[in-house]
């Protein structure tokens, strides 16, 4: 299974609008996908989420820093770079990936701080979140 995480890490590292069509080589038909904004089942819905990301943000680059595997579960540590509201935008995240017996992804769950890395970039809600963060910090 270690080769499965390497194949998926390489796929995600090189992901772009053109390679998105190759998702079916790496992901099972009924894949579970979750991130801070979405929770879906099915490769078509997962594909739609990534296609929408490229439509909204334009060029997006995933840089996979590290990956690890234990049994059927893999972890990816990554940095995403794009443009948000006309400004460079990048943040770090982790993905927990589960594989089926054929080495295809059966579950892809992204973990990243949407409040800090996304919502705080917007005027009204961003200011409120920054205020709350300062109030509860030590």
PDB file of C-alpha atoms in Angstrom:
ATOM      1  CA  UNK A   1       0.000   0.000   0.000  1.00  0.00           C
ATOM      2  CA  UNK A   2       2.945   2.377   0.387  1.00  0.00           C
ATOM      3  CA  UNK A   3       3.025   2.725  -3.395  1.00  0.00           C
ATOM      4  CA  UNK A   4      -0.659   3.771  -3.325  1.00  0.00           C
ATOM      5  CA  UNK A   5       0.081   6.809  -1.140  1.00  0.00           C
ATOM      6  CA  UNK A   6       3.077   7.731  -3.304  1.00  0.00           C
ATOM      7  CA  UNK A   7       0.947   7.522  -6.482  1.00  0.00           C
ATOM      8  CA  UNK A   8      -1.768   9.675  -4.885  1.00  0.00           C
ATOM      9  CA  UNK A   9       0.766  12.154  -3.481  1.00  0.00           C
ATOM     10  CA  UNK A  10       2.307  12.507  -6.955  1.00  0.00           C
ATOM     11  CA  UNK A  11      -1.160  12.962  -8.488  1.00  0.00           C
ATOM     12  CA  UNK A  12      -2.123  15.674  -5.975  1.00  0.00           C
ATOM     13  CA  UNK A  13       1.286  17.363  -6.297  1.00  0.00           C
ATOM     14  CA  UNK A  14       0.791  17.664 -10.059  1.00  0.00           C
ATOM     15  CA  UNK A  15      -2.934  18.384  -9.967  1.00  0.00           C
ATOM     16  CA  UNK A  16      -4.158  21.054 -12.375  1.00  0.00           C
ATOM     17  CA  UNK A  17      -7.158  21.604 -14.650  1.00  0.00           C
ATOM     18  CA  UNK A  18      -5.824  19.151 -17.232  1.00  0.00           C
ATOM     19  CA  UNK A  19      -4.785  16.340 -14.853  1.00  0.00           C
ATOM     20  CA  UNK A  20      -8.098  16.577 -12.994  1.00  0.00           C
ATOM     21  CA  UNK A  21      -9.512  14.284 -15.701  1.00  0.00           C
ATOM     22  CA  UNK A  22      -7.206  11.517 -14.393  1.00  0.00           C
ATOM     23  CA  UNK A  23      -8.935  11.426 -10.986  1.00  0.00           C
ATOM     24  CA  UNK A  24     -10.645   8.121 -11.816  1.00  0.00           C
ATOM     25  CA  UNK A  25      -7.223   6.425 -11.985  1.00  0.00           C
ATOM     26  CA  UNK A  26      -6.716   7.222  -8.289  1.00  0.00           C
ATOM     27  CA  UNK A  27     -10.165   7.421  -6.680  1.00  0.00           C
ATOM     28  CA  UNK A  28     -12.951   4.832  -6.388  1.00  0.00           C
ATOM     29  CA  UNK A  29     -16.426   5.556  -7.756  1.00  0.00           C
ATOM     30  CA  UNK A  30     -18.071   6.022  -4.326  1.00  0.00           C
ATOM     31  CA  UNK A  31     -15.222   8.003  -2.721  1.00  0.00           C
ATOM     32  CA  UNK A  32     -16.033  10.034   0.392  1.00  0.00           C
ATOM     33  CA  UNK A  33     -14.636  13.593   0.193  1.00  0.00           C
ATOM     34  CA  UNK A  34     -14.660  16.206   2.936  1.00  0.00           C
ATOM     35  CA  UNK A  35     -13.046  19.602   3.459  1.00  0.00           C
ATOM     36  CA  UNK A  36     -14.080  22.663   5.524  1.00  0.00           C
ATOM     37  CA  UNK A  37     -16.741  23.558   2.915  1.00  0.00           C
ATOM     38  CA  UNK A  38     -17.916  20.241   1.464  1.00  0.00           C
ATOM     39  CA  UNK A  39     -18.946  16.740   2.400  1.00  0.00           C
ATOM     40  CA  UNK A  40     -19.861  14.533  -0.562  1.00  0.00           C
ATOM     41  CA  UNK A  41     -19.875  10.947  -1.782  1.00  0.00           C
ATOM     42  CA  UNK A  42     -18.951  10.048  -5.358  1.00  0.00           C
ATOM     43  CA  UNK A  43     -16.150  10.773  -7.772  1.00  0.00           C
ATOM     44  CA  UNK A  44     -18.365  13.066  -9.893  1.00  0.00           C
ATOM     45  CA  UNK A  45     -19.094  15.323  -6.919  1.00  0.00           C
ATOM     46  CA  UNK A  46     -15.445  15.333  -5.813  1.00  0.00           C
ATOM     47  CA  UNK A  47     -14.442  16.231  -9.381  1.00  0.00           C
ATOM     48  CA  UNK A  48     -17.018  19.066  -9.399  1.00  0.00           C
ATOM     49  CA  UNK A  49     -15.515  20.500  -6.199  1.00  0.00           C
ATOM     50  CA  UNK A  50     -12.019  20.605  -7.675  1.00  0.00           C
ATOM     51  CA  UNK A  51     -13.296  21.936 -11.027  1.00  0.00           C
ATOM     52  CA  UNK A  52     -15.149  24.712  -9.168  1.00  0.00           C
ATOM     53  CA  UNK A  53     -11.947  25.510  -7.248  1.00  0.00           C
ATOM     54  CA  UNK A  54     -10.073  26.004 -10.537  1.00  0.00           C
ATOM     55  CA  UNK A  55     -12.927  28.065 -12.018  1.00  0.00           C
ATOM     56  CA  UNK A  56     -13.012  30.297  -8.933  1.00  0.00           C
ATOM     57  CA  UNK A  57      -9.316  30.623  -8.095  1.00  0.00           C
ATOM     58  CA  UNK A  58      -7.659  30.068 -11.466  1.00  0.00           C
ATOM     59  CA  UNK A  59      -4.235  28.516 -11.194  1.00  0.00           C
ATOM     60  CA  UNK A  60      -3.940  26.485  -8.000  1.00  0.00           C
ATOM     61  CA  UNK A  61      -0.780  24.692  -6.938  1.00  0.00           C
ATOM     62  CA  UNK A  62      -0.609  21.894  -4.382  1.00  0.00           C
ATOM     63  CA  UNK A  63       2.850  21.190  -3.034  1.00  0.00           C
ATOM     64  CA  UNK A  64       2.966  17.881  -1.163  1.00  0.00           C
ATOM     65  CA  UNK A  65       5.702  18.204   1.494  1.00  0.00           C
ATOM     66  CA  UNK A  66       5.413  14.807   3.161  1.00  0.00           C
ATOM     67  CA  UNK A  67       3.350  11.662   3.029  1.00  0.00           C
ATOM     68  CA  UNK A  68       3.103   8.596   5.243  1.00  0.00           C
ATOM     69  CA  UNK A  69       1.146   5.367   5.252  1.00  0.00           C
ATOM     70  CA  UNK A  70       0.073   2.882   7.914  1.00  0.00           C
ATOM     71  CA  UNK A  71      -2.120  -0.016   6.815  1.00  0.00           C
ATOM     72  CA  UNK A  72      -4.835   1.381   4.542  1.00  0.00           C
ATOM     73  CA  UNK A  73      -4.558   4.952   5.891  1.00  0.00           C
ATOM     74  CA  UNK A  74      -2.257   7.609   4.477  1.00  0.00           C
ATOM     75  CA  UNK A  75      -1.490  11.200   5.413  1.00  0.00           C
ATOM     76  CA  UNK A  76      -0.449  14.034   3.126  1.00  0.00           C
ATOM     77  CA  UNK A  77       1.050  17.296   4.394  1.00  0.00           C
ATOM     78  CA  UNK A  78       0.687  20.046   1.803  1.00  0.00           C
ATOM     79  CA  UNK A  79       0.705  23.728   0.931  1.00  0.00           C
ATOM     80  CA  UNK A  80      -1.865  25.185  -1.444  1.00  0.00           C
ATOM     81  CA  UNK A  81      -1.077  28.350  -3.385  1.00  0.00           C
ATOM     82  CA  UNK A  82      -3.583  30.356  -5.400  1.00  0.00           C
ATOM     83  CA  UNK A  83      -5.017  33.862  -5.748  1.00  0.00           C
ATOM     84  CA  UNK A  84      -7.864  35.013  -3.522  1.00  0.00           C
ATOM     85  CA  UNK A  85      -9.523  38.380  -4.101  1.00  0.00           C
ATOM     86  CA  UNK A  86      -6.650  39.397  -6.394  1.00  0.00           C
ATOM     87  CA  UNK A  87      -3.923  38.665  -3.835  1.00  0.00           C
ATOM     88  CA  UNK A  88      -1.536  35.728  -3.434  1.00  0.00           C
ATOM     89  CA  UNK A  89      -2.979  33.179  -1.039  1.00  0.00           C
ATOM     90  CA  UNK A  90      -1.318  30.141   0.476  1.00  0.00           C
ATOM     91  CA  UNK A  91      -1.862  27.909   3.462  1.00  0.00           C
ATOM     92  CA  UNK A  92      -0.830  24.563   4.925  1.00  0.00           C
ATOM     93  CA  UNK A  93      -3.080  21.567   5.419  1.00  0.00           C
ATOM     94  CA  UNK A  94      -3.259  17.834   5.986  1.00  0.00           C
ATOM     95  CA  UNK A  95      -5.244  15.149   4.208  1.00  0.00           C
ATOM     96  CA  UNK A  96      -6.225  11.783   5.642  1.00  0.00           C
ATOM     97  CA  UNK A  97      -6.611   9.278   2.828  1.00  0.00           C
ATOM     98  CA  UNK A  98      -8.031   5.762   3.082  1.00  0.00           C
ATOM     99  CA  UNK A  99      -7.441   3.194   0.356  1.00  0.00           C
ATOM    100  CA  UNK A 100      -9.468   0.188  -0.767  1.00  0.00           C
ATOM    101  CA  UNK A 101      -8.000  -3.242  -1.618  1.00  0.00           C
ATOM    102  CA  UNK A 102      -7.208  -2.117  -5.185  1.00  0.00           C
ATOM    103  CA  UNK A 103      -5.175   0.845  -3.937  1.00  0.00           C
ATOM    104  CA  UNK A 104      -7.798   3.426  -4.926  1.00  0.00           C
ATOM    105  CA  UNK A 105      -8.783   6.238  -2.585  1.00  0.00           C
ATOM    106  CA  UNK A 106     -12.020   5.431  -0.758  1.00  0.00           C
ATOM    107  CA  UNK A 107     -11.908   8.478   1.546  1.00  0.00           C
ATOM    108  CA  UNK A 108     -10.165  11.869   1.226  1.00  0.00           C
ATOM    109  CA  UNK A 109     -10.592  14.231   4.187  1.00  0.00           C
ATOM    110  CA  UNK A 110      -8.842  17.628   4.155  1.00  0.00           C
ATOM    111  CA  UNK A 111      -7.983  19.426   7.394  1.00  0.00           C
ATOM    112  CA  UNK A 112      -7.094  23.117   7.397  1.00  0.00           C
ATOM    113  CA  UNK A 113      -8.077  26.229   9.322  1.00  0.00           C
ATOM    114  CA  UNK A 114     -10.819  27.798   7.198  1.00  0.00           C
ATOM    115  CA  UNK A 115     -11.431  30.615   9.689  1.00  0.00           C
ATOM    116  CA  UNK A 116      -7.838  31.868   9.618  1.00  0.00           C
ATOM    117  CA  UNK A 117      -6.904  30.911   6.078  1.00  0.00           C
ATOM    118  CA  UNK A 118     -10.111  31.860   4.264  1.00  0.00           C
ATOM    119  CA  UNK A 119     -12.786  33.778   6.177  1.00  0.00           C
ATOM    120  CA  UNK A 120     -10.339  36.239   7.770  1.00  0.00           C
ATOM    121  CA  UNK A 121      -9.555  37.531   4.255  1.00  0.00           C
ATOM    122  CA  UNK A 122     -13.029  39.067   3.987  1.00  0.00           C
ATOM    123  CA  UNK A 123     -13.733  42.522   5.454  1.00  0.00           C
ATOM    124  CA  UNK A 124     -16.595  42.124   7.931  1.00  0.00           C
ATOM    125  CA  UNK A 125     -16.375  38.507   8.991  1.00  0.00           C
ATOM    126  CA  UNK A 126     -12.561  38.593   8.870  1.00  0.00           C
ATOM    127  CA  UNK A 127     -12.386  41.463  11.324  1.00  0.00           C
ATOM    128  CA  UNK A 128     -14.809  39.746  13.679  1.00  0.00           C
ATOM    129  CA  UNK A 129     -12.863  36.466  13.573  1.00  0.00           C
ATOM    130  CA  UNK A 130      -9.546  38.229  14.198  1.00  0.00           C
ATOM    131  CA  UNK A 131     -11.107  40.054  17.167  1.00  0.00           C
ATOM    132  CA  UNK A 132     -12.439  36.801  18.623  1.00  0.00           C
ATOM    133  CA  UNK A 133      -9.096  35.062  18.085  1.00  0.00           C
ATOM    134  CA  UNK A 134      -7.288  37.844  20.004  1.00  0.00           C
ATOM    135  CA  UNK A 135      -9.823  37.714  22.841  1.00  0.00           C
ATOM    136  CA  UNK A 136      -9.496  33.975  23.444  1.00  0.00           C
ATOM    137  CA  UNK A 137      -5.712  33.733  22.933  1.00  0.00           C
ATOM    138  CA  UNK A 138      -3.458  33.500  25.963  1.00  0.00           C
TER     139      UNK A 138
END
